[in-house]
Amino acid sequence: MADPIVEMKDVNKYFGSHHVLKDINLEVVPGEKIVVIGASGSGKSTLIRCVNGLEPFQGGRIVVDGHPLEPGNTSKTSRSLQAIRREVGMVFQQFNLFPHRTVLKNIMLAPMRVRKVGRNQAEETARRLLDRVGIGNQADKFPTQLSGGQQQRVAIARALAMDPRVMLFDEPTSALDPEMIGEVLDVMRELAAEGMTMMVVTHEMGFAREVADRVIYIHEGQIVEQGPPAEVFDNPQSERTKAFLSRVLKH
């Protein structure tokens, strides 16, 4: 078994007095596809936002690709954060594209500014990634000229432009019209097939069953159950898991 690329040890997170994550212990090995499921407000999104430092945490330890994150904002954590954000791609519910920049320039920006990649190389990479996500012909348009599904595919291409070792997806289809969900999930399936390490928060149970190596069910900030999709979906051990799945799978 390879050493974990993401390791969470006794992680606790509070929003004021609200205890959002409770003693989270989780390891992700390179190439593994983790899908996190649970009801709204259970702590799913907070968990993956802690992985790349978008949310500080108050107890425990997180290590990503050898870079440690400690509770609070120490200088050591600050140095690790910069390294982690170079290695971890993030795709959000909302696309967070710059509306005043073309699709191509949205993708070129971070590699040029953060990795100091030259303009020609950044453009070549951006065009290749747009082809990869199926919208190479949209390079010179602005985000508002694209559908939601196309914008989310641009957001995935933008994250891939940093050549990440881990990709985090925070409910990437929840803001999309139903007919656009499939095109984004198809891109994610291709990434999974290519061996990308992925942590995905989603309500798309079919995707979880098909793509995940491991499904993690979170309830009220705690990991209640985890295992291969067939075990979690077809033979859940926890009554909480059974109740959750009975609600979501009947729709």
PDB file of N, CA and C in Angstrom, residues 55-90:
ATOM      1  N   GLU A  55     -10.632  26.253   4.749  1.00  0.00           N
ATOM      2  CA  GLU A  55     -11.193  26.383   6.085  1.00  0.00           C
ATOM      3  C   GLU A  55     -10.120  26.015   7.108  1.00  0.00           C
ATOM      4  N   PRO A  56      -9.803  26.910   8.034  1.00  0.00           N
ATOM      5  CA  PRO A  56      -8.901  26.527   9.122  1.00  0.00           C
ATOM      6  C   PRO A  56      -9.622  25.568  10.067  1.00  0.00           C
ATOM      7  N   PHE A  57      -8.876  24.771  10.775  1.00  0.00           N
ATOM      8  CA  PHE A  57      -9.481  23.833  11.723  1.00  0.00           C
ATOM      9  C   PHE A  57      -8.857  24.056  13.094  1.00  0.00           C
ATOM     10  N   GLN A  58      -9.517  23.549  14.142  1.00  0.00           N
ATOM     11  CA  GLN A  58      -9.130  23.896  15.507  1.00  0.00           C
ATOM     12  C   GLN A  58      -8.467  22.754  16.277  1.00  0.00           C
ATOM     13  N   GLY A  59      -8.421  21.572  15.711  1.00  0.00           N
ATOM     14  CA  GLY A  59      -7.782  20.468  16.423  1.00  0.00           C
ATOM     15  C   GLY A  59      -7.391  19.377  15.460  1.00  0.00           C
ATOM     16  N   GLY A  60      -6.283  18.701  15.763  1.00  0.00           N
ATOM     17  CA  GLY A  60      -5.815  17.620  14.916  1.00  0.00           C
ATOM     18  C   GLY A  60      -4.745  18.075  13.943  1.00  0.00           C
ATOM     19  N   ARG A  61      -4.592  17.300  12.875  1.00  0.00           N
ATOM     20  CA  ARG A  61      -3.511  17.557  11.925  1.00  0.00           C
ATOM     21  C   ARG A  61      -3.922  17.041  10.547  1.00  0.00           C
ATOM     22  N   ILE A  62      -3.523  17.776   9.527  1.00  0.00           N
ATOM     23  CA  ILE A  62      -3.740  17.367   8.144  1.00  0.00           C
ATOM     24  C   ILE A  62      -2.400  17.415   7.418  1.00  0.00           C
ATOM     25  N   VAL A  63      -2.089  16.376   6.663  1.00  0.00           N
ATOM     26  CA  VAL A  63      -0.878  16.358   5.847  1.00  0.00           C
ATOM     27  C   VAL A  63      -1.300  16.061   4.412  1.00  0.00           C
ATOM     28  N   VAL A  64      -0.883  16.925   3.484  1.00  0.00           N
ATOM     29  CA  VAL A  64      -1.206  16.749   2.070  1.00  0.00           C
ATOM     30  C   VAL A  64       0.098  16.706   1.282  1.00  0.00           C
ATOM     31  N   ASP A  65       0.367  15.564   0.671  1.00  0.00           N
ATOM     32  CA  ASP A  65       1.568  15.387  -0.153  1.00  0.00           C
ATOM     33  C   ASP A  65       2.827  15.783   0.626  1.00  0.00           C
ATOM     34  N   GLY A  66       2.845  15.404   1.905  1.00  0.00           N
ATOM     35  CA  GLY A  66       4.007  15.668   2.741  1.00  0.00           C
ATOM     36  C   GLY A  66       4.039  17.033   3.401  1.00  0.00           C
ATOM     37  N   HIS A  67       3.054  17.887   3.107  1.00  0.00           N
ATOM     38  CA  HIS A  67       3.012  19.244   3.674  1.00  0.00           C
ATOM     39  C   HIS A  67       2.006  19.276   4.829  1.00  0.00           C
ATOM     40  N   PRO A  68       2.456  19.583   6.043  1.00  0.00           N
ATOM     41  CA  PRO A  68       1.554  19.545   7.196  1.00  0.00           C
ATOM     42  C   PRO A  68       0.768  20.839   7.389  1.00  0.00           C
ATOM     43  N   LEU A  69      -0.499  20.685   7.760  1.00  0.00           N
ATOM     44  CA  LEU A  69      -1.313  21.807   8.199  1.00  0.00           C
ATOM     45  C   LEU A  69      -1.641  21.598   9.671  1.00  0.00           C
ATOM     46  N   GLU A  70      -1.364  22.624  10.470  1.00  0.00           N
ATOM     47  CA  GLU A  70      -1.650  22.557  11.898  1.00  0.00           C
ATOM     48  C   GLU A  70      -2.830  23.469  12.220  1.00  0.00           C
ATOM     49  N   PRO A  71      -3.475  23.268  13.369  1.00  0.00           N
ATOM     50  CA  PRO A  71      -4.545  24.187  13.770  1.00  0.00           C
ATOM     51  C   PRO A  71      -4.029  25.613  13.881  1.00  0.00           C
ATOM     52  N   GLY A  72      -4.877  26.565  13.499  1.00  0.00           N
ATOM     53  CA  GLY A  72      -4.487  27.959  13.594  1.00  0.00           C
ATOM     54  C   GLY A  72      -3.658  28.407  12.401  1.00  0.00           C
ATOM     55  N   ASN A  73      -3.292  29.657  12.395  1.00  0.00           N
ATOM     56  CA  ASN A  73      -2.562  30.244  11.275  1.00  0.00           C
ATOM     57  C   ASN A  73      -1.122  30.547  11.675  1.00  0.00           C
ATOM     58  N   THR A  74      -0.292  29.513  11.697  1.00  0.00           N
ATOM     59  CA  THR A  74       1.117  29.693  12.023  1.00  0.00           C
ATOM     60  C   THR A  74       1.900  29.960  10.744  1.00  0.00           C
ATOM     61  N   SER A  75       3.117  30.460  10.896  1.00  0.00           N
ATOM     62  CA  SER A  75       3.960  30.705   9.726  1.00  0.00           C
ATOM     63  C   SER A  75       4.268  29.394   9.016  1.00  0.00           C
ATOM     64  N   LYS A  76       4.408  28.316   9.786  1.00  0.00           N
ATOM     65  CA  LYS A  76       4.661  27.001   9.197  1.00  0.00           C
ATOM     66  C   LYS A  76       3.471  26.574   8.336  1.00  0.00           C
ATOM     67  N   THR A  77       2.265  26.800   8.848  1.00  0.00           N
ATOM     68  CA  THR A  77       1.067  26.468   8.085  1.00  0.00           C
ATOM     69  C   THR A  77       0.986  27.305   6.825  1.00  0.00           C
ATOM     70  N   SER A  78       1.363  28.576   6.929  1.00  0.00           N
ATOM     71  CA  SER A  78       1.313  29.454   5.766  1.00  0.00           C
ATOM     72  C   SER A  78       2.209  28.947   4.648  1.00  0.00           C
ATOM     73  N   ARG A  79       3.405  28.481   4.995  1.00  0.00           N
ATOM     74  CA  ARG A  79       4.309  27.939   3.976  1.00  0.00           C
ATOM     75  C   ARG A  79       3.725  26.670   3.370  1.00  0.00           C
ATOM     76  N   SER A  80       3.148  25.815   4.198  1.00  0.00           N
ATOM     77  CA  SER A  80       2.539  24.586   3.698  1.00  0.00           C
ATOM     78  C   SER A  80       1.344  24.880   2.800  1.00  0.00           C
ATOM     79  N   LEU A  81       0.560  25.901   3.177  1.00  0.00           N
ATOM     80  CA  LEU A  81      -0.610  26.246   2.381  1.00  0.00           C
ATOM     81  C   LEU A  81      -0.237  26.581   0.951  1.00  0.00           C
ATOM     82  N   GLN A  82       0.812  27.354   0.773  1.00  0.00           N
ATOM     83  CA  GLN A  82       1.239  27.726  -0.571  1.00  0.00           C
ATOM     84  C   GLN A  82       1.603  26.487  -1.371  1.00  0.00           C
ATOM     85  N   ALA A  83       2.319  25.565  -0.743  1.00  0.00           N
ATOM     86  CA  ALA A  83       2.720  24.332  -1.426  1.00  0.00           C
ATOM     87  C   ALA A  83       1.505  23.475  -1.751  1.00  0.00           C
ATOM     88  N   ILE A  84       0.585  23.356  -0.787  1.00  0.00           N
ATOM     89  CA  ILE A  84      -0.596  22.512  -0.985  1.00  0.00           C
ATOM     90  C   ILE A  84      -1.464  23.050  -2.111  1.00  0.00           C
ATOM     91  N   ARG A  85      -1.633  24.346  -2.180  1.00  0.00           N
ATOM     92  CA  ARG A  85      -2.513  24.904  -3.208  1.00  0.00           C
ATOM     93  C   ARG A  85      -1.909  24.808  -4.605  1.00  0.00           C
ATOM     94  N   ARG A  86      -0.606  24.574  -4.668  1.00  0.00           N
ATOM     95  CA  ARG A  86      -0.002  24.277  -5.968  1.00  0.00           C
ATOM     96  C   ARG A  86      -0.263  22.831  -6.384  1.00  0.00           C
ATOM     97  N   GLU A  87      -0.495  21.963  -5.400  1.00  0.00           N
ATOM     98  CA  GLU A  87      -0.617  20.527  -5.680  1.00  0.00           C
ATOM     99  C   GLU A  87      -2.059  20.026  -5.690  1.00  0.00           C
ATOM    100  N   VAL A  88      -3.001  20.855  -5.209  1.00  0.00           N
ATOM    101  CA  VAL A  88      -4.390  20.418  -5.044  1.00  0.00           C
ATOM    102  C   VAL A  88      -5.301  21.302  -5.887  1.00  0.00           C
ATOM    103  N   GLY A  89      -6.022  20.684  -6.819  1.00  0.00           N
ATOM    104  CA  GLY A  89      -7.012  21.412  -7.607  1.00  0.00           C
ATOM    105  C   GLY A  89      -8.364  21.364  -6.921  1.00  0.00           C
ATOM    106  N   MET A  90      -9.155  22.437  -7.097  1.00  0.00           N
ATOM    107  CA  MET A  90     -10.454  22.518  -6.430  1.00  0.00           C
ATOM    108  C   MET A  90     -11.506  22.982  -7.424  1.00  0.00           C
TER     109      MET A  90
END
